[in-house]
Coordinates of C-alpha atoms in Angstrom, one line a residue:
M322 CA -57.5 40.9 14.4
S323 CA -59.7 38.7 16.5
V324 CA -62.8 37.2 15.1
A325 CA -66.0 37.0 17.1
S326 CA -67.3 33.4 17.6
P327 CA -70.7 32.3 18.8
E328 CA -71.1 31.0 22.3
P329 CA -71.1 27.2 22.4
V330 CA -74.5 25.6 22.7
V331 CA -74.4 23.2 25.6
I332 CA -76.0 19.9 24.5
P333 CA -77.7 18.1 27.4
Q334 CA -75.7 14.9 28.2
P335 CA -76.0 12.4 30.9
A336 CA -73.7 13.0 33.9
E337 CA -70.2 11.7 33.0
A338 CA -67.3 11.0 35.4
H339 CA -64.4 13.2 34.5
A340 CA -61.0 11.6 34.1
P341 CA -58.8 11.7 37.2
A342 CA -55.6 13.7 37.3
L343 CA -53.0 12.0 35.2
D344 CA -51.1 9.2 37.0
F345 CA -47.8 8.6 35.3
D346 CA -47.5 5.2 36.9
N347 CA -50.7 4.1 35.0
L348 CA -49.2 5.3 31.7
K349 CA -46.2 2.9 31.6
V350 CA -45.9 1.2 28.3
G351 CA -45.3 -2.5 27.9
E352 CA -47.3 -3.5 31.0
K353 CA -48.1 -7.2 31.1
S354 CA -51.7 -6.7 32.4
P355 CA -52.8 -3.3 31.2
A356 CA -55.9 -1.8 32.8
K357 CA -58.8 -2.2 30.4
V358 CA -61.0 0.7 29.4
N359 CA -64.4 -0.9 29.7
Q360 CA -65.5 1.2 32.6
G361 CA -68.6 3.1 31.5
G362 CA -70.2 0.5 29.2
F363 CA -70.1 -0.7 25.7
L364 CA -67.7 1.3 23.4
S365 CA -68.5 2.1 19.8
V366 CA -65.6 3.6 17.7
V367 CA -66.9 5.1 14.5
V368 CA -64.2 6.0 11.9
L369 CA -65.6 8.6 9.4
G370 CA -63.6 8.5 6.2
A371 CA -62.8 4.8 6.8
S372 CA -61.8 4.2 3.2
G373 CA -59.1 6.9 3.2
D374 CA -55.3 6.8 3.7
L375 CA -55.4 8.3 7.2
A376 CA -57.8 5.7 8.5
K377 CA -56.0 2.9 6.7
K378 CA -52.5 3.8 7.8
K379 CA -53.0 5.5 11.2
T380 CA -56.4 5.1 12.8
F381 CA -57.2 1.4 12.3
P382 CA -53.6 0.3 13.1
A383 CA -53.7 2.4 16.3
L384 CA -56.9 0.7 17.3
F385 CA -55.4 -2.6 16.5
N386 CA -52.3 -1.9 18.7
L387 CA -54.6 -1.1 21.6
F388 CA -56.5 -4.3 21.0
K389 CA -53.5 -6.6 20.8
Q390 CA -52.2 -5.2 24.2
G391 CA -55.5 -5.8 25.8
F392 CA -56.8 -2.2 26.1
I393 CA -59.8 -2.9 24.0
P394 CA -61.6 -6.0 25.2
T395 CA -63.3 -8.0 22.5
G396 CA -66.8 -8.3 24.0
D397 CA -67.1 -4.6 24.9
V398 CA -66.4 -2.8 21.7
Q399 CA -67.4 -2.4 18.1
I400 CA -65.6 -0.5 15.4
I401 CA -67.7 0.9 12.5
G402 CA -66.3 2.5 9.4
Y403 CA -68.3 5.0 7.4
A404 CA -67.4 6.5 4.0
R405 CA -68.8 7.1 0.5
S406 CA -67.1 4.1 -1.1
K407 CA -69.4 1.2 -1.8
L408 CA -67.6 -1.6 0.2
T409 CA -68.6 -4.7 2.1
N410 CA -67.4 -5.5 5.5
D411 CA -64.8 -8.0 4.1
E412 CA -63.6 -5.5 1.5
L413 CA -62.8 -2.9 4.2
R414 CA -61.2 -5.5 6.4
K415 CA -58.9 -6.5 3.5
R416 CA -57.9 -2.9 2.9
I417 CA -57.0 -2.6 6.5
A418 CA -55.3 -5.9 7.1
G419 CA -52.0 -5.1 5.3
N420 CA -51.3 -2.3 7.7
L421 CA -51.7 -4.4 10.9
K422 CA -48.5 -5.7 12.5
P423 CA -48.9 -8.3 15.3
G424 CA -45.6 -7.4 17.0
K425 CA -43.6 -9.4 19.5
N426 CA -45.8 -8.4 22.5
A427 CA -49.2 -9.5 21.0
L428 CA -51.4 -11.5 23.4
Q429 CA -51.8 -14.1 20.6
D430 CA -49.6 -15.1 17.7
G431 CA -49.5 -13.8 14.2
Q432 CA -52.6 -13.9 12.1
A433 CA -54.9 -15.0 14.9
V434 CA -54.8 -11.6 16.6
I435 CA -55.4 -9.8 13.4
S436 CA -58.4 -12.0 12.5
E437 CA -59.9 -11.4 16.0
F438 CA -59.5 -7.7 15.6
L439 CA -61.0 -7.6 12.0
K440 CA -64.1 -9.3 13.3
L441 CA -64.8 -6.2 15.4
I442 CA -65.0 -4.1 12.2
T443 CA -68.2 -3.5 10.2
Y444 CA -68.9 -0.9 7.5
V445 CA -71.7 1.5 6.5
A446 CA -71.6 3.2 3.2
G447 CA -73.2 6.7 2.8
A448 CA -72.7 10.2 1.7
Y449 CA -71.4 12.8 4.2
D450 CA -74.5 15.0 3.6
S451 CA -77.0 12.1 3.7
K452 CA -79.6 12.0 6.4
E453 CA -80.4 8.5 5.4
G454 CA -76.8 7.4 5.6
F455 CA -76.3 8.7 9.2
M456 CA -79.6 7.2 10.2
E457 CA -78.3 3.9 8.9
L458 CA -75.1 4.5 10.9
E459 CA -77.1 5.2 14.1
K460 CA -79.0 1.9 13.5
A461 CA -75.7 0.0 13.1
I462 CA -74.3 1.5 16.3
A463 CA -77.4 0.9 18.4
S464 CA -77.8 -2.7 17.2
R465 CA -74.8 -3.8 19.3
E466 CA -75.1 -1.5 22.3
N467 CA -77.7 -3.7 24.0
V468 CA -79.0 -1.0 26.4
G469 CA -81.6 -2.1 29.0
D470 CA -83.4 -5.5 29.4
G471 CA -80.4 -7.0 31.2
G472 CA -77.8 -5.3 29.0
S473 CA -75.5 -2.4 29.8
S474 CA -77.0 0.7 31.5
S475 CA -74.6 3.1 29.8
T476 CA -72.6 3.3 26.5
R477 CA -69.8 5.2 25.0
R478 CA -69.4 6.6 21.5
L479 CA -66.2 7.9 19.9
F480 CA -66.3 9.5 16.4
Y481 CA -63.0 9.9 14.6
L482 CA -63.2 12.3 11.7
A483 CA -60.4 11.0 9.4
L484 CA -61.6 13.6 6.8
P485 CA -60.6 16.9 5.2
P486 CA -61.4 19.8 7.6
S487 CA -63.7 21.3 4.9
V488 CA -66.3 18.7 5.6
Y489 CA -66.1 18.8 9.5
P490 CA -69.0 21.2 9.9
L491 CA -71.3 19.1 7.6
V492 CA -70.4 15.7 9.1
S493 CA -70.5 17.1 12.7
K494 CA -74.1 18.4 12.0
M495 CA -75.1 14.9 10.8
V496 CA -73.5 13.2 13.9
H497 CA -75.2 15.7 16.2
A498 CA -78.6 15.3 14.5
H499 CA -78.7 11.5 14.2
C500 CA -75.9 9.7 16.2
M501 CA -75.5 11.4 19.6
N502 CA -75.4 9.0 22.5
K503 CA -78.5 9.0 24.8
H504 CA -77.0 6.6 27.3
G505 CA -73.5 7.9 28.0
W506 CA -70.8 10.1 26.5
T507 CA -70.1 11.2 23.0
R508 CA -66.6 12.3 22.0
V509 CA -65.4 13.6 18.6
I510 CA -61.7 13.6 17.4
V511 CA -60.8 16.1 14.7
E512 CA -57.6 16.2 12.8
K513 CA -55.4 19.2 11.8
P514 CA -55.3 21.5 10.0
F515 CA -57.7 23.5 12.1
G516 CA -58.3 26.2 9.6
K517 CA -55.7 28.1 7.5
D518 CA -55.5 31.3 9.5
L519 CA -57.1 32.9 12.6
A520 CA -60.4 33.8 10.8
S521 CA -61.0 30.4 9.3
S522 CA -59.9 28.6 12.5
E523 CA -62.3 30.7 14.5
E524 CA -65.1 30.1 12.0
L525 CA -64.5 26.3 12.2
S526 CA -64.3 26.4 16.0
G527 CA -67.6 28.4 16.1
Q528 CA -69.3 25.8 13.9
L529 CA -68.1 22.9 16.0
G530 CA -68.8 24.8 19.2
E531 CA -72.5 25.2 18.3
L532 CA -72.7 21.4 18.2
F533 CA -70.4 20.0 20.8
T534 CA -69.1 21.2 24.2
E535 CA -65.4 21.6 24.7
D536 CA -65.1 18.5 26.7
Q537 CA -66.6 16.5 23.8
L538 CA -64.1 17.8 21.3
Y539 CA -60.6 16.3 21.0
R540 CA -58.4 18.3 18.5
I541 CA -55.6 15.8 17.9
D542 CA -52.0 16.8 17.3
H543 CA -50.1 13.6 17.0
Y544 CA -46.8 15.2 18.1
L545 CA -48.3 15.5 21.6
G546 CA -48.5 11.7 21.6
K547 CA -44.8 11.1 20.9
E548 CA -42.9 9.5 23.7
I549 CA -40.1 12.1 24.1
V550 CA -42.7 15.0 23.9
Q551 CA -44.7 13.3 26.7
N552 CA -41.5 12.9 28.7
L553 CA -40.8 16.7 28.6
L554 CA -42.9 17.5 31.6
V555 CA -41.5 14.7 33.7
M556 CA -37.9 15.5 32.6
R557 CA -38.3 19.2 33.4
F558 CA -40.3 19.1 36.7
A559 CA -39.2 15.8 38.3
N560 CA -35.4 16.4 38.2
R561 CA -34.0 18.9 40.6
F562 CA -30.8 19.8 38.6
F563 CA -32.8 21.2 35.7
I564 CA -34.7 23.7 37.9
P565 CA -31.9 26.3 38.3
L566 CA -30.6 25.8 34.8
W567 CA -33.8 26.1 32.8
N568 CA -33.8 29.9 32.2
R569 CA -32.3 32.9 30.5
D570 CA -29.3 33.0 32.9
N571 CA -28.0 29.7 31.6
I572 CA -29.6 28.9 28.2
A573 CA -28.3 30.7 25.1
N574 CA -30.9 29.5 22.6
V575 CA -33.4 26.7 22.0
Q576 CA -33.8 25.0 18.6
I577 CA -36.9 22.9 17.6
V578 CA -36.2 21.2 14.3
F579 CA -38.2 19.1 11.9
K580 CA -36.4 17.7 8.8
E581 CA -37.5 15.4 6.1
D582 CA -35.2 13.9 3.4
F583 CA -38.0 13.7 0.8
G584 CA -40.3 16.2 -1.0
T585 CA -44.0 16.2 -1.5
E586 CA -43.8 13.1 -3.8
G587 CA -47.2 13.4 -5.5
R588 CA -48.9 15.3 -2.7
G589 CA -47.8 18.7 -4.0
G590 CA -51.4 19.8 -4.9
Y591 CA -52.5 19.3 -1.3
F592 CA -49.4 20.6 0.3
D593 CA -49.4 23.8 -1.8
E594 CA -52.7 24.8 -0.1
Y595 CA -50.9 24.9 3.3
G596 CA -47.1 25.0 3.2
I597 CA -44.6 24.0 5.9
I598 CA -45.6 26.7 8.4
R599 CA -49.2 25.7 8.5
D600 CA -48.4 22.0 8.1
I601 CA -45.7 21.6 10.8
I602 CA -44.6 24.8 12.6
Q603 CA -47.9 26.5 13.7
N604 CA -49.1 23.2 15.3
H605 CA -46.6 20.5 16.0
L606 CA -43.5 22.5 16.7
L607 CA -45.3 25.3 18.5
Q608 CA -46.9 22.7 20.8
V609 CA -43.4 21.4 21.6
L610 CA -42.2 25.0 22.3
C611 CA -45.0 25.4 24.8
L612 CA -43.9 22.3 26.7
V613 CA -40.2 23.4 26.7
A614 CA -41.1 27.0 27.8
M615 CA -44.1 26.7 30.1
E616 CA -44.0 27.2 33.9
K617 CA -44.6 24.4 36.3
P618 CA -48.4 23.7 36.4
V619 CA -50.3 23.6 39.7
S620 CA -50.9 19.8 39.0
V621 CA -50.7 17.4 36.1
S622 CA -54.4 17.7 35.4
P623 CA -55.2 18.5 31.8
E624 CA -56.6 22.0 32.4
H625 CA -53.7 23.1 34.6
I626 CA -51.2 22.0 31.9
R627 CA -53.1 23.7 29.1
D628 CA -53.5 26.9 31.1
E629 CA -49.7 27.2 31.3
K630 CA -49.3 26.5 27.6
V631 CA -51.7 29.3 26.7
K632 CA -49.7 31.7 28.9
V633 CA -46.6 30.9 26.8
L634 CA -48.4 31.5 23.6
K635 CA -49.8 34.8 24.8
A636 CA -46.2 35.9 25.8
V637 CA -44.8 35.3 22.2
Q638 CA -43.9 38.6 20.6
P639 CA -45.0 39.5 17.0
I640 CA -42.7 37.9 14.5
K641 CA -40.3 40.3 12.7
D642 CA -39.3 40.0 9.0
E643 CA -35.7 39.8 9.9
D644 CA -36.4 36.7 12.0
V645 CA -37.8 34.7 9.1
V646 CA -36.3 32.8 6.2
I647 CA -38.6 30.8 3.9
G648 CA -37.6 28.6 1.0
Q649 CA -38.8 26.2 -1.7
Y650 CA -36.8 23.3 -2.9
E651 CA -35.8 23.1 -6.6
G652 CA -38.2 20.7 -8.4
Y653 CA -41.2 21.3 -6.1
K654 CA -43.2 23.0 -8.9
D655 CA -42.7 19.9 -11.0
D656 CA -45.0 17.9 -8.6
E657 CA -48.5 17.4 -9.9
G658 CA -51.0 20.1 -8.8
V659 CA -48.4 22.7 -7.9
P660 CA -48.8 25.9 -9.9
N661 CA -45.8 27.4 -11.7
D662 CA -46.0 30.6 -9.8
S663 CA -46.3 29.0 -6.3
N664 CA -44.8 30.9 -3.4
T665 CA -45.7 28.1 -0.9
P666 CA -42.7 27.5 1.4
T667 CA -41.4 24.0 1.8
F668 CA -38.8 25.3 4.3
A669 CA -39.0 27.9 7.0
T670 CA -36.8 29.1 9.9
V671 CA -38.6 31.4 12.3
I672 CA -37.1 33.0 15.4
V673 CA -39.6 33.3 18.2
H674 CA -39.1 35.6 21.3
I675 CA -41.0 35.0 24.6
N676 CA -41.5 38.1 26.7
N677 CA -41.5 36.8 30.2
E678 CA -39.1 36.7 33.2
R679 CA -37.8 33.2 32.4
W680 CA -37.1 33.6 28.7
D681 CA -36.5 37.3 28.0
G682 CA -33.6 37.5 25.5
V683 CA -33.5 33.8 24.6
P684 CA -34.3 33.1 20.9
F685 CA -36.4 30.0 20.2
I686 CA -35.3 28.9 16.7
I687 CA -38.1 26.9 14.9
K688 CA -37.0 25.2 11.7
A689 CA -38.8 22.8 9.4
G690 CA -38.3 21.7 5.9
K691 CA -38.7 19.1 3.2
A692 CA -36.1 17.6 0.8
L693 CA -33.3 18.2 3.2
D694 CA -30.1 16.2 4.1
S695 CA -31.6 14.0 6.8
R696 CA -34.8 13.0 8.5
K697 CA -35.2 13.9 12.1
A698 CA -37.1 15.9 14.7
E699 CA -35.4 17.2 17.8
I700 CA -35.3 19.8 20.6
R701 CA -31.8 21.3 21.1
V702 CA -31.2 23.4 24.2
Q703 CA -27.8 25.2 23.9
F704 CA -26.3 26.5 27.1
K705 CA -24.1 29.6 27.4
D706 CA -20.3 29.6 27.5
V707 CA -18.6 28.7 30.7
P708 CA -17.4 31.8 32.5
G709 CA -13.7 31.9 33.4
D710 CA -12.9 29.2 30.8
I711 CA -9.6 27.8 32.1
F712 CA -9.8 24.7 29.9
K713 CA -10.5 26.5 26.6
C714 CA -14.0 24.9 26.3
K715 CA -15.0 27.1 23.5
K716 CA -12.8 25.1 21.2
Q717 CA -14.9 22.0 22.0
G718 CA -18.3 23.6 21.7
R719 CA -21.1 24.5 24.1
N720 CA -23.0 22.2 26.4
E721 CA -26.3 21.1 24.8
F722 CA -29.2 19.0 26.0
V723 CA -30.8 17.3 23.0
M724 CA -34.2 15.4 22.9
R725 CA -34.5 13.4 19.7
L726 CA -38.2 12.9 18.9
Q727 CA -37.6 10.8 15.8
P728 CA -36.1 8.5 14.6
S729 CA -34.3 6.7 17.3
E730 CA -35.8 8.3 20.4
A731 CA -33.2 9.6 22.8
M732 CA -32.1 12.2 25.2
Y733 CA -28.5 13.1 25.5
M734 CA -26.3 15.8 27.1
K735 CA -23.2 17.1 25.2
L736 CA -20.4 17.7 27.6
T737 CA -16.7 18.6 27.5
V738 CA -14.7 15.9 29.2
K739 CA -11.0 15.0 29.4
R740 CA -9.7 13.0 26.5
P741 CA -8.3 9.7 27.7
G742 CA -4.5 9.7 27.8
L743 CA -1.6 11.6 29.4
D744 CA -2.4 15.0 28.1
M745 CA -4.9 17.3 29.9
A746 CA -6.9 17.8 26.6
G747 CA -10.6 18.3 26.3
T748 CA -13.1 16.6 23.9
Q749 CA -16.8 16.5 23.5
S750 CA -18.8 13.4 24.5
E751 CA -22.3 12.7 25.8
L752 CA -24.4 11.3 28.5
D753 CA -26.8 9.3 26.5
L754 CA -30.3 7.8 27.2
S755 CA -31.2 6.0 23.9
Y756 CA -34.6 4.3 24.2
R757 CA -34.0 1.3 22.0
E758 CA -31.0 0.4 24.1
R759 CA -32.3 1.2 27.6
Y760 CA -35.8 -0.1 27.0
Q761 CA -35.3 -3.1 24.8
D762 CA -38.2 -5.1 26.3
I763 CA -40.7 -2.3 26.2
V764 CA -42.9 -1.5 23.2
I765 CA -43.0 2.3 22.7
P766 CA -46.5 3.1 21.6
E767 CA -47.3 5.0 18.5
A768 CA -48.6 8.5 19.0
Y769 CA -52.1 7.8 17.6
E770 CA -52.7 4.7 19.8
R771 CA -51.7 6.7 22.9
L772 CA -54.0 9.6 21.9
L773 CA -56.9 7.3 21.1
L774 CA -56.6 5.7 24.5
D775 CA -56.5 9.2 26.2
T776 CA -59.8 10.0 24.4
I777 CA -61.5 6.8 25.6
R778 CA -60.3 7.7 29.1
G779 CA -61.5 11.3 28.8
D780 CA -58.0 12.8 29.3
Q781 CA -57.6 15.9 27.2
Q782 CA -54.1 16.8 28.4
H783 CA -52.5 16.0 25.0
F784 CA -55.2 17.7 22.9
V785 CA -55.5 21.3 21.8
R786 CA -57.9 23.6 23.6
R787 CA -59.9 26.2 21.7
D788 CA -58.1 29.2 23.3
E789 CA -54.8 27.5 22.7
L790 CA -55.6 27.2 19.1
R791 CA -56.6 30.8 18.8
A792 CA -53.4 32.0 20.4
A793 CA -51.3 29.9 18.1
W794 CA -53.0 31.3 15.0
E795 CA -52.6 34.9 16.3
I796 CA -48.8 34.4 16.3
F797 CA -48.5 33.2 12.7
T798 CA -51.5 34.7 10.8
P799 CA -49.8 38.0 9.9
L800 CA -46.7 36.3 8.5
L801 CA -48.8 33.8 6.6
H802 CA -51.0 36.5 5.0
R803 CA -47.8 38.3 3.8
I804 CA -46.5 35.0 2.2
D805 CA -49.9 34.3 0.6
C806 CA -50.1 37.6 -1.1
G807 CA -46.4 37.4 -2.3
E808 CA -44.9 40.1 -0.1
F809 CA -42.6 37.6 1.4
K810 CA -40.7 35.6 -1.2
C811 CA -39.3 32.0 -1.0
L812 CA -35.6 31.4 -1.6
N813 CA -34.7 28.5 -3.8
Y814 CA -32.6 25.7 -2.3
A815 CA -31.2 22.4 -3.6
S816 CA -32.7 19.1 -2.6
G817 CA -30.6 17.1 -0.2
G818 CA -28.9 20.0 1.5
R819 CA -29.4 22.1 4.7
G820 CA -31.9 24.5 3.1
P821 CA -31.2 28.1 2.0
P822 CA -27.8 29.4 3.3
E823 CA -29.6 32.4 4.6
S824 CA -31.2 30.1 7.2
D825 CA -27.8 29.2 8.7
D826 CA -26.9 32.9 8.7
L827 CA -30.1 33.7 10.6
I828 CA -29.5 31.0 13.2
S829 CA -25.9 32.1 13.7
R830 CA -27.0 35.7 14.2
A831 CA -29.5 34.5 16.8
G832 CA -26.6 33.2 18.8
Y833 CA -26.4 29.5 18.0
V834 CA -22.8 28.2 18.0
R835 CA -22.3 25.1 15.9
T836 CA -20.0 22.3 17.1
H837 CA -17.7 21.2 14.4
G838 CA -16.3 17.6 14.3
Y839 CA -18.9 16.1 16.7
V840 CA -21.7 13.9 15.5
W841 CA -24.0 12.0 17.9
K842 CA -24.6 8.4 16.8
P843 CA -27.3 6.2 18.3
P844 CA -25.8 3.3 20.2
T845 CA -25.7 0.0 18.4
L846 CA -27.4 -2.9 20.3
Q847 CA -24.9 -5.5 21.1
S848 CA -25.8 -9.2 20.8
G849 CA -26.3 -11.0 24.1
M850 CA -27.3 -7.8 26.0

């Protein structure tokens, strides 16, 4: 069921130069002299929810990493925290300091670079529904912008909502009423979850759409900032040998997997409101699926790429009950805040089918879970068996192309090769690109710092568009409603295992053939390399 949403109200803004098409050369990490982002005037970054865990552990460290690499010049930026907590500037800085790591590529040494960064940060205390608080915030922002009278002719304002989605509409109204930029652009970053189903997502999108235009809104999904995920388009469309292979004629199935080896650990009350499908599958893993399955875009401009992702989502068929296994690990209900009758899944395997010419008949296996046997996130493309198998390759296992997102970023191809020796015997090995071995002198940026830089540059390629969000919720809302009302029950599974055995059975029925006896191991760095 689609939900009507109000037409966005266009807020008059000064003319703003749109970001140019993405230039991969300009996105190389580890550059000695990175291009600064001070074009367009003085930059104000406002972190709303500055005293919370997300801001402390992700937002401020990401800004610091950009600062230490020279992407945020000291004289052209201010960072302002806003929250309800009664803190001084120094108290906020002390909270943040413990999460800042200088790193080997800092432009200065040790504590000096941290001290320089912390000087950029000030704090304003106020309630999220307080007109007076946001007027004070506006005063703090404007006091450093120095517009006119020999100062800058334009300014830039970035608001990062490190807050629960329930307060997005309220805070956004306050920002719109009191803190909009009159001398340049205003951009707003919002965190997932973007609603709990199609109706709530559309309601939230409508509320934000009344206040901000689509090019002012940046719906962040940090998986789109991961190095391997960003490499997907280059890998697929810049290498000739993948072009004839990447289709239903050669690929048997695709797995997109997220595993954690720990449970909710005190966050059960929050997690129980959402579950693994809302928390991981509907957003992170579905975004990865789009990049794996999409057609080649007209160009690498953000809108062309997002257009192709939406086409994939619209081609996904309704999910059938027989293509789903959900589970809950034993001991989950012991976590604080989790009700005894909870049916919230901590594990799910979902088979997705894409009804188009390229992928007809190829199952996309999406699997995510907590309290499992390992921690990893990866894409695993399994190819079909070799026709006319004269070397008995089936004994060794199928070819697979694996992209390891975390930990130990890597891409490797599983191949059958001749075992060294006098016998003509086959064995499985790999062609391996392990990032920490190949790129030892390059700092791979964290997802949040990359996405913050994209926002400052005005590049929305790695952010979720409103129609994209709607199409994603249309896929999963019917299943989620059945789980919420208890029609679809969770299976119990032991912590530290692979999840419910029924999941392995489902994956096997979908056509995945497991390779026994082969385990990929990240290469060990040798001394003196």
